[in-house]
Coordinates of C-alpha atoms and ligand atoms in Angstrom, one line a residue:
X91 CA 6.7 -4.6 20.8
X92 CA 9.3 -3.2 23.2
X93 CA 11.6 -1.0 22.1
X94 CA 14.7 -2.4 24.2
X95 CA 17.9 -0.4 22.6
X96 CA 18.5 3.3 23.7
X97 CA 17.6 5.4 21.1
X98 CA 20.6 6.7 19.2
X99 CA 21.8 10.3 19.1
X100 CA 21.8 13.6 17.1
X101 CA 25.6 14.0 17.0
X102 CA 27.4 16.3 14.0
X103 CA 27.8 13.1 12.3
X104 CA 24.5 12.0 11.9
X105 CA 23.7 15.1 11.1
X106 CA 25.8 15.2 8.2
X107 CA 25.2 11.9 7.0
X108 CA 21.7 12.7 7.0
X109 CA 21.5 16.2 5.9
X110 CA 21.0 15.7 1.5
X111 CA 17.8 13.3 2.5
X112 CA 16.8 16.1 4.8
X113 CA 17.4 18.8 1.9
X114 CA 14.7 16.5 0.1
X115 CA 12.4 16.4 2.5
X116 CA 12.2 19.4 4.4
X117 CA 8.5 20.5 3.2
X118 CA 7.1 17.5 4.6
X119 CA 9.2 17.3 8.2
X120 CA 9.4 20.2 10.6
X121 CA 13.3 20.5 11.5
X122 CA 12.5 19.5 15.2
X123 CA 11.1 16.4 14.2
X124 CA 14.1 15.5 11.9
X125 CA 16.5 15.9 15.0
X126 CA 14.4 12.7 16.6
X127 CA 14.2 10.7 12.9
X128 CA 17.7 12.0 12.0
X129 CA 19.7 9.3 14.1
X130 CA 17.0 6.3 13.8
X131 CA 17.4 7.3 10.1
X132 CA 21.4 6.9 10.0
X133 CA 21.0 3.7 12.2
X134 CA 18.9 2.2 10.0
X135 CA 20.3 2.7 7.1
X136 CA 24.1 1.6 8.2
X137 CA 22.5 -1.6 9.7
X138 CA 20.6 -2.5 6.0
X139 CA 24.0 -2.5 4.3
X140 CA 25.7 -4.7 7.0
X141 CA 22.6 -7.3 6.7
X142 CA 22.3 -6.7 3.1
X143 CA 19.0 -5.7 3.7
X144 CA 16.4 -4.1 1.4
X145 CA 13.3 -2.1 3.1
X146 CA 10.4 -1.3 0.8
X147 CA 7.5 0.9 1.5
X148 CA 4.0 1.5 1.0
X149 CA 3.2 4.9 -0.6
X150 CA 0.9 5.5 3.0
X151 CA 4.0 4.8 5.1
X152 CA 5.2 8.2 6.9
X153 CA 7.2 9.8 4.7
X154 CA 10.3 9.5 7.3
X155 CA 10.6 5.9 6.0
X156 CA 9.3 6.6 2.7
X157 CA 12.3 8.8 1.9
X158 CA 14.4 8.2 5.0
X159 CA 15.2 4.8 4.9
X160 CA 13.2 2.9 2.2
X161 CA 15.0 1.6 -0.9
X162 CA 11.5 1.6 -3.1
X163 CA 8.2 3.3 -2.5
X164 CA 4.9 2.1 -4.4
X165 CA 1.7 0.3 -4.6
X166 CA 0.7 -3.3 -3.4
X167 CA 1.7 -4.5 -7.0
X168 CA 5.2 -2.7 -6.7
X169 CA 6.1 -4.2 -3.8
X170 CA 5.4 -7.4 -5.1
X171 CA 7.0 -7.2 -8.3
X172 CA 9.8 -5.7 -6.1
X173 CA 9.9 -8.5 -3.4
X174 CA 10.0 -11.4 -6.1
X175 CA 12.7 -9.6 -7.8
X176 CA 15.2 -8.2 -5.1
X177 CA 18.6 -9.8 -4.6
X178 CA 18.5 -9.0 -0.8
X179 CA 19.2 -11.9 1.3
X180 CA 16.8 -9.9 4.1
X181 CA 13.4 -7.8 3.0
X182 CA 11.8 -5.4 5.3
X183 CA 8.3 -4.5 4.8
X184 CA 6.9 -1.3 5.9
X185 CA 3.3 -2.0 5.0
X186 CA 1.0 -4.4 6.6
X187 CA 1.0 -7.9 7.2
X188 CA -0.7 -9.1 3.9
X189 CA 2.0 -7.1 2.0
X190 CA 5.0 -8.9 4.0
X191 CA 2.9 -11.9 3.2
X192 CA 3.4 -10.8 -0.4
X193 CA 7.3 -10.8 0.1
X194 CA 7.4 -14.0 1.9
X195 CA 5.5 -16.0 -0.4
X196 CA 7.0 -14.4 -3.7
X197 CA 10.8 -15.2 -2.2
X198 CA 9.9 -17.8 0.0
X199 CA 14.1 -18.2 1.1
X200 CA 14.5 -14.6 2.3
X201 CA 14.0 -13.6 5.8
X202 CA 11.0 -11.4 5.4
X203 CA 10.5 -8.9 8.3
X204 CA 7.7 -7.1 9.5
X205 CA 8.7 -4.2 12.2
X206 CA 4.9 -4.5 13.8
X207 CA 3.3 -7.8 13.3
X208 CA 0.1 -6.5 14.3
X209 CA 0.3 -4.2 11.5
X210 CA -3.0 -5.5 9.9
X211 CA -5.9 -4.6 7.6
X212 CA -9.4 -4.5 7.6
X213 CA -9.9 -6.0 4.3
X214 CA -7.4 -8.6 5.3
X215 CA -9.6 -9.6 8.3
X216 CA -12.9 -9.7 6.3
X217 CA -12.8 -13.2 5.0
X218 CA -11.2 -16.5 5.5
X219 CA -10.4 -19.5 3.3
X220 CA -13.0 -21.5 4.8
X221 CA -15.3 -18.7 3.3
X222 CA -13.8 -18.7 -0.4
X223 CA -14.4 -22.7 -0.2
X224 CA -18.0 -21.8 0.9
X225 CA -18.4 -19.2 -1.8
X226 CA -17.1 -21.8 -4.2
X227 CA -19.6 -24.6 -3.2
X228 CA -22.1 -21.9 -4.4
X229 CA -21.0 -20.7 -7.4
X230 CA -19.7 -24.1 -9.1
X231 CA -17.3 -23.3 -11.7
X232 CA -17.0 -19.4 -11.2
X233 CA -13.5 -18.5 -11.0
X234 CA -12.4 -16.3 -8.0
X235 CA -10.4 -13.2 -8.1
X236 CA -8.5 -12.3 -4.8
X237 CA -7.9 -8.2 -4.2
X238 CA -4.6 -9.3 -2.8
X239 CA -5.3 -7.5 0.5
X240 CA -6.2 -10.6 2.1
X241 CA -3.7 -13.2 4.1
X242 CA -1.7 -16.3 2.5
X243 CA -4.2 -18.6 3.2
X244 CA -7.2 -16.7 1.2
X245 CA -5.2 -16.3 -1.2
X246 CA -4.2 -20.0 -1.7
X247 CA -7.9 -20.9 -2.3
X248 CA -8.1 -18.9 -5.2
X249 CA -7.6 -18.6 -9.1
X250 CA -5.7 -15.2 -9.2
X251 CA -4.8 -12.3 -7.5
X252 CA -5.0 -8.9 -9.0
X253 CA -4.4 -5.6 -7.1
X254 CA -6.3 -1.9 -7.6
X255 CA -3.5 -1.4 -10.2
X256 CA -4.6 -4.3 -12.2
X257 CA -8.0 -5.6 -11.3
X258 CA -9.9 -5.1 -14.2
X259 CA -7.6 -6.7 -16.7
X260 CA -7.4 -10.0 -14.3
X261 CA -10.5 -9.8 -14.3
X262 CA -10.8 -9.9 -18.1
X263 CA -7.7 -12.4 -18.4
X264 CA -10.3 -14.9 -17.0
X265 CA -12.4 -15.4 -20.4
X266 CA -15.7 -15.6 -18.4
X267 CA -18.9 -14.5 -17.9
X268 CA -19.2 -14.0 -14.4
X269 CA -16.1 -14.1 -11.4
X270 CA -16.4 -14.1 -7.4
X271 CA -14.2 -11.1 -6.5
X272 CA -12.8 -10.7 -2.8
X273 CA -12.6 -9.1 -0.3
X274 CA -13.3 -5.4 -1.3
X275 CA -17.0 -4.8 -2.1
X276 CA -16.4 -1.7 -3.5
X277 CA -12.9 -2.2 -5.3
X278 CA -15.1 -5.1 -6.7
X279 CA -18.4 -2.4 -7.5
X280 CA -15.7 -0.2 -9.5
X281 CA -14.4 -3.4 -11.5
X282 CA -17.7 -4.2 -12.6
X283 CA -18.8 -0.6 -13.3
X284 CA -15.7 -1.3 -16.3
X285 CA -16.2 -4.1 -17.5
X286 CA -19.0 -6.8 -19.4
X287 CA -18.2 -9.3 -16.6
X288 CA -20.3 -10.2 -13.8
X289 CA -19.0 -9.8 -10.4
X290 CA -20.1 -11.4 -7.9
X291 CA -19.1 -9.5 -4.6
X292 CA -17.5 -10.3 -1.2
X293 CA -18.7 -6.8 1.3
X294 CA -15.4 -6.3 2.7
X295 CA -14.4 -2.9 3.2
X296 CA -11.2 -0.6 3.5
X297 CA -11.8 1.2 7.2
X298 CA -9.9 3.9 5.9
X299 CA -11.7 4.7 2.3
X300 CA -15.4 3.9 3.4
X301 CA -15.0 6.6 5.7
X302 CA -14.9 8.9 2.8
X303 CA -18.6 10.8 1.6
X304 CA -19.7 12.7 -1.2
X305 CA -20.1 15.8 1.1
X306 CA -16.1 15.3 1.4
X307 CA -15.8 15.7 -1.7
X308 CA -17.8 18.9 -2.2
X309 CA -16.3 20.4 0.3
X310 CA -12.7 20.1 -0.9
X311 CA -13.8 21.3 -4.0
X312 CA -15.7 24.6 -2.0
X313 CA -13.4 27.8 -2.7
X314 CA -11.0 26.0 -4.6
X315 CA -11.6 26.2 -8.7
X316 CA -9.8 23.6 -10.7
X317 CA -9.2 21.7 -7.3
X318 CA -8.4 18.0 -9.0
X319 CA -10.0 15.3 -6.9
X320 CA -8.6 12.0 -7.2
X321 CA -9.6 8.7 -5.3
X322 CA -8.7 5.7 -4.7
X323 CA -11.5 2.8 -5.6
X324 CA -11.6 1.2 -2.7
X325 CA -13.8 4.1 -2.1
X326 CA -17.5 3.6 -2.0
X327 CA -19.0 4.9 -5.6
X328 CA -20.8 7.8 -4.4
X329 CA -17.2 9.7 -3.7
X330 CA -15.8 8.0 -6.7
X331 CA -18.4 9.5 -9.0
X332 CA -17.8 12.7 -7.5
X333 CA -13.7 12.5 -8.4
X334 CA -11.9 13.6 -11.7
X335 CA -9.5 10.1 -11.5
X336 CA -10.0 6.8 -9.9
X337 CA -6.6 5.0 -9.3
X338 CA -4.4 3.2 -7.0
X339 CA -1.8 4.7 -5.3
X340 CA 0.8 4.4 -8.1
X341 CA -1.9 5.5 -10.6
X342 CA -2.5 8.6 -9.0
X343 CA 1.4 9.5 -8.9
X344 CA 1.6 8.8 -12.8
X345 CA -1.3 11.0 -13.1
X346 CA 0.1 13.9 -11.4
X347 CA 3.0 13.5 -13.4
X348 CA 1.6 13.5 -16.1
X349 CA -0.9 16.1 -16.2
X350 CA 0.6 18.6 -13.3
X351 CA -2.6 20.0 -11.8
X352 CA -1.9 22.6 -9.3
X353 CA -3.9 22.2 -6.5
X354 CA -4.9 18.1 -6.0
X355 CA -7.0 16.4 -3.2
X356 CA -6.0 12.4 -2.8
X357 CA -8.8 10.8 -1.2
X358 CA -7.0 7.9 0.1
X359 CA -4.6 7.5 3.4
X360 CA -3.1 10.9 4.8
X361 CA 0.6 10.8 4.3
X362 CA 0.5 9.7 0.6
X363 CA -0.2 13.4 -0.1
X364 CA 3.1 13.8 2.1
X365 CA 5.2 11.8 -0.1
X366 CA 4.0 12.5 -3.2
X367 CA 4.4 16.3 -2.4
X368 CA 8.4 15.4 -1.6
X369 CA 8.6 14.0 -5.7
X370 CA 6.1 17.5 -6.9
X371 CA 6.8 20.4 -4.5
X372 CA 5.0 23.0 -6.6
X373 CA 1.7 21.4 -6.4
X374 CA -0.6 22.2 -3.8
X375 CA -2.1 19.2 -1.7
X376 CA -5.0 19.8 0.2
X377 CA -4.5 16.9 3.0
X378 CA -7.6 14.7 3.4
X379 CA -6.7 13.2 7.0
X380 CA -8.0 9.9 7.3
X381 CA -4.4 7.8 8.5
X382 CA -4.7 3.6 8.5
X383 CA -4.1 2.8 11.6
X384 CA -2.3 -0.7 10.2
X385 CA 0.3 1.1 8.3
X386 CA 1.1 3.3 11.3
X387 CA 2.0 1.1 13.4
X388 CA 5.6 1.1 11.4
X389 CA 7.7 3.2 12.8
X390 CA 11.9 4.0 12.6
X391 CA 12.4 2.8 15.9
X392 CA 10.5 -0.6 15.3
X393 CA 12.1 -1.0 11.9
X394 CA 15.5 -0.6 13.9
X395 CA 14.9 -3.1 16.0
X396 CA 14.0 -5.5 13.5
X397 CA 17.4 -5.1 11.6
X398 CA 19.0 -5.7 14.8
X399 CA 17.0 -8.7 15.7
X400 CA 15.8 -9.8 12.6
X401 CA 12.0 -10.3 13.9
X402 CA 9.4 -10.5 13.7
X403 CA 10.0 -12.7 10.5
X404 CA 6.7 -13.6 8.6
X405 CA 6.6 -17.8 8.2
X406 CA 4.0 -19.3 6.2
X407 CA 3.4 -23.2 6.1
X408 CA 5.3 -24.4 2.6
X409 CA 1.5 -25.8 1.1
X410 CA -0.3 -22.5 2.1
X411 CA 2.6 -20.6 0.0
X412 CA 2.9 -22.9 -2.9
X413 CA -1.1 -22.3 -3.2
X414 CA -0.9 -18.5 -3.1
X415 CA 2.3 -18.5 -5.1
X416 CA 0.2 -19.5 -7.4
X417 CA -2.4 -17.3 -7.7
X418 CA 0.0 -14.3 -7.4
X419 CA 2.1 -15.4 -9.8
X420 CA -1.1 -16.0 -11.9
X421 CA -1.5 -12.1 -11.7
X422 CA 2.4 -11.1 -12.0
X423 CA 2.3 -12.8 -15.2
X424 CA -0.3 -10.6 -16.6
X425 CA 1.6 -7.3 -15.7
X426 CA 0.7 -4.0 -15.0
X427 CA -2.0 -2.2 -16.3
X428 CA -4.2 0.3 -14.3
X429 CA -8.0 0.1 -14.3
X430 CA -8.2 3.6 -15.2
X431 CA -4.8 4.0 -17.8
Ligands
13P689 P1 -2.6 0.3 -3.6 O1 -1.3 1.0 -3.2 O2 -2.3 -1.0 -4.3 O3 -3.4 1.2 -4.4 O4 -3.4 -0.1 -2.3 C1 -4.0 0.7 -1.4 C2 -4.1 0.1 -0.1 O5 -5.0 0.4 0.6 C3 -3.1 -0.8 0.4 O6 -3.4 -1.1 1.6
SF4_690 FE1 -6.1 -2.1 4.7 FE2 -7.2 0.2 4.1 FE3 -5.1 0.2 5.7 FE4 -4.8 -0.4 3.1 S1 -5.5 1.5 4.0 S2 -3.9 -1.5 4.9 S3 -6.7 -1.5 2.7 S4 -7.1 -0.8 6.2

């Protein structure tokens, strides 16, 4: 997308206006940086109040707009108990398109924007509804369970969504034997490594955590004693086997919180070490770098230009949103509950 409006200016007041974030921040953005982010940062952040705007981010956005201009940080099931909840008459996602998707379908008369549109996912791309009405032609009678990385449409052919916060209680909420879980083969490997229920498995994968190895592992671990290794489970379950916690994004924060290691690996997307070092500045991350290439695609200036233009706005036909407002409400119902807590 073109950025068309001159990009605003350092000046004493932005400076001031933005200095206490900076203050917050500073261990994660050199002070050259913040002189480019500084005014984009002030911009956006005057413009959200005039539209009565509210911008939530994932935990792997940079941490510029994780602490710059973003109202709420989390995981996929954060933002969505955030989206359906907000009063905001405008939403801005910085995430991907499934996760604007979210927003859109949980608050269906908001204006729901998306700074990139392209801003997509592997796992998203993986399957189609045409394929969950295939799967279901196969397995009569089998509910499905929708990783809710996957577009509105998937997710409208489905019995419930769950995220990596909460899959294995969906999963369980079910009552049955055996379940279809999509798209994530190896989100889907971890579920039924904890739990009596069959799962049947859809091979998508996560482009960012399939990269991951074992050998990773062992070698952040090499010259670093106590090092504590935590991954994310869309990992495959040779590296989850090698870590000391498997959790989503938000689990691994609660983690560190709770236990304060000192020196901590996240095997999962490069700048959640970045913003989880902003909240825990005494802990030492050692920075996997393996960035999404989705959720980079958000920047400040793009998420300026979408205040000011109020596009790209996510639509979704009123059918294909009543269908996966029902599955995700399905899974909003049950709450949150980690697979690993
Ligand atoms: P969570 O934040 O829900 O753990 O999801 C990780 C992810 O890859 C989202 O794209
Ligand atoms: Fe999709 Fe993986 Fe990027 Fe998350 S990190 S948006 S699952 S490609």
């Amino acid at each position: 997308m073109p950025i068309s409006t001159p990009a605003p200016a350092y000046t004493p007041e932005v400076e001031r206006l933005t200095r206490p974030l900076y203050e917050r921040i500073r261990h994660v953005i050199p002070e050259a940086e913040w002189a480019v982010h500084a005014p984009l940062i002030a911009a956006i952040n005057e413009l959200k109040r005039d539209r009565n705007a509210v911008i939530l981010a994932h935990n792997y956005q940079a941490p510029e707009i994780a602490w710059g201009v973003a109202d709420y940080r989390g995981d996929s099931l954060g933002l969505a108990q955030h989206g359906a909840a907000t009063a905001a008459d405008v939403i801005v996602m910085c995430g991907v398109r499934f996760m604007a998707e979210t927003a859109k379908i949980m608050s269906p008369g908001k204006t729901v924007l998306l700074p990139d549109y392209e801003a997509g996912c592997s796992l998203a791309a993986s399957i189609t509804a045409a394929d969950v009405r295939r799967l279901r032609e196969r397995y009569p009678g089998v509910p499905v369970v929708c990783y809710v990385n996957a577009y509105a449409d998937v997710r409208a052919e489905v019995d419930i969504c769950c995220t990596s916060a909460n899959a294995v209680k969906v999963v369980e909420s079910l009552g049955t034997d055996r379940v279809i879980f999509l798209p994530d083969g190896y989100l889907g490997r971890y579920v039924a490594s904890k739990t009596k229920v069959e799962v049947i498995l859809w091979e998508g994968a996560c482009e960012v955590h399939e990269r991951f190895t074992p050998q990773d592992i062992r070698d952040f671990r090499a010259g670093r004693p106590g090092v504590h290794v935590m991954a994310h489970p869309e990992c495959p379950p040779e590296v989850l086997r090698e870590a000391d916690f498997v959790g989503s994004t938000s689990g691994m924060i609660r983690h560190i919180a709770d236990e304060r290691p000192k020196d901590v690996v996240l095997v999962t997307e490069c700048s959640m070490s970045d913003n989880v070092a902003v909240e825990f500045p005494e802990i030492n991350f050692v920075r996997p770098c393996n960035l999404c290439p989705h959720m980079k695609r958000i920047t400040l200036a793009k998420i300026l230009q979408s205040l000011e233009t109020l596009s790209p706005a996510i639509e979704i036909a009123p059918a294909v949103a009543a269908g996966a407002r029902r599955s995700m409400q399905r899974m909003l119902d049950i709450g949150r509950a980690s697979t690993t807590d």
